[in-house]
CSV table of C-alpha atoms in Angstrom, one decimal:
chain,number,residue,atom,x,y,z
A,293,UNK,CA,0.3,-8.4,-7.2
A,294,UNK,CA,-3.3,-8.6,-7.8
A,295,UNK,CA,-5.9,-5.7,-8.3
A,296,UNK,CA,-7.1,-4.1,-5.4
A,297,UNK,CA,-4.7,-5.6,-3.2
A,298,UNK,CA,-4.2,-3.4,0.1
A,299,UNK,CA,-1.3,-3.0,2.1
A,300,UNK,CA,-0.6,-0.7,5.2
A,301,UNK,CA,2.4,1.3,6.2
A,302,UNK,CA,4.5,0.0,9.3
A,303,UNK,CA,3.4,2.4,11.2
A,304,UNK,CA,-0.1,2.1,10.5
A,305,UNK,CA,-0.9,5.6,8.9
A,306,UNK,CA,-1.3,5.6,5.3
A,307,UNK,CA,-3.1,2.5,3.5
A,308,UNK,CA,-2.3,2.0,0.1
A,309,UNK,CA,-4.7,0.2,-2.6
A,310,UNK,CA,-3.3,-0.9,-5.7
A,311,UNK,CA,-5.0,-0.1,-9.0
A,312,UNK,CA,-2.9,-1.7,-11.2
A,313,UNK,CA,0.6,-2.8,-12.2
A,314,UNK,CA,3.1,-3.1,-15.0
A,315,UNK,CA,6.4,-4.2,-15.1
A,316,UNK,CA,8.0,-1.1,-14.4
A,317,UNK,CA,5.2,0.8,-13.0
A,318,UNK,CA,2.7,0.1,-9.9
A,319,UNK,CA,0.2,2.4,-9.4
A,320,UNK,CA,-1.8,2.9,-6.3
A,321,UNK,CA,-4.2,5.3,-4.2
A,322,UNK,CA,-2.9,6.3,-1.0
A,323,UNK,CA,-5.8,6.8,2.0
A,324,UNK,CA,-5.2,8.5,5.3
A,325,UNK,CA,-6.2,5.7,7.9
A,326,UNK,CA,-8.1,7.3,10.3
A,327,UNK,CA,-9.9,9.6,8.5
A,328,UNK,CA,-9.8,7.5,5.1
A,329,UNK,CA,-9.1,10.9,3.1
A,330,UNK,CA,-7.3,9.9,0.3
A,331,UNK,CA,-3.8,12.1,-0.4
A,332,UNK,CA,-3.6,14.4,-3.3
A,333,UNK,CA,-3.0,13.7,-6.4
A,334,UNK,CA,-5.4,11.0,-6.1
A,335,UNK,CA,-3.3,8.3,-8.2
A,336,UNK,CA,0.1,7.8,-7.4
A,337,UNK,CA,2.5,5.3,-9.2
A,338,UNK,CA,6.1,4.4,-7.6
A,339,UNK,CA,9.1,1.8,-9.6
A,340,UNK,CA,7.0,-2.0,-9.3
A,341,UNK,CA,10.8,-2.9,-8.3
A,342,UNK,CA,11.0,-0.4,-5.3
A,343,UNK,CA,7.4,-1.5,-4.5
A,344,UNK,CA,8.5,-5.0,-3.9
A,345,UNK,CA,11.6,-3.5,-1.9
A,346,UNK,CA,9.4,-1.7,0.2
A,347,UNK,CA,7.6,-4.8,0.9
A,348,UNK,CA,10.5,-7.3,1.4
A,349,UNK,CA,12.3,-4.8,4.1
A,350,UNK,CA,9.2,-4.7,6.1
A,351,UNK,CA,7.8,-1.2,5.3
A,352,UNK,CA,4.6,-1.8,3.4
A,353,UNK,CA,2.6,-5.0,5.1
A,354,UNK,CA,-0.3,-6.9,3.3
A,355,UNK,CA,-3.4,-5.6,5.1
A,356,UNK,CA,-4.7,-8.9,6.2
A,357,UNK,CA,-1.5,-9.8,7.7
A,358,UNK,CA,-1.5,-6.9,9.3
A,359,UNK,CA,-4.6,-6.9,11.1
A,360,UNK,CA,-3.6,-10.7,12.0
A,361,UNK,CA,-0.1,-9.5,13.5
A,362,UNK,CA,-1.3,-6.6,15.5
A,363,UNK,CA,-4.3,-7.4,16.4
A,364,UNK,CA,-5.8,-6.0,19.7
């Protein structure tokens, strides 16, 4: 996972932006899409293993994927 990376949620509300990652920890700012408010508290960090679960079951999508899948 590299720097700044972006993914989306499925169902296209919340973008997150990685900051950076460890082996146990990824940490990331969360945004609002539509507004592009970002949540409170600013920096959030989640398990890097359920990140990669997240991803793998479909949940969190790469953002340039996503704009490629969906596009309208």
């Amino acid at each position: 996972m590299e720097l700044e990376e972006r993914y989306v949620t499925r169902d296209r509300k919340l973008r997150l932006v990685v900051t950076s990652t460890s082996n146990f920890f990824t940490y990331f700012i969360a945004e609002i899409i539509k507004t592009g408010v970002a949540l409170e508290p600013t920096l959030h960090k989640v398990r890097t293993r359920t990140f990669h679960h997240l991803i793998s079951i479909g949940m969190l999508i790469p953002e340039h994927q996503f704009s490629n899948r969906y596009a309208i």
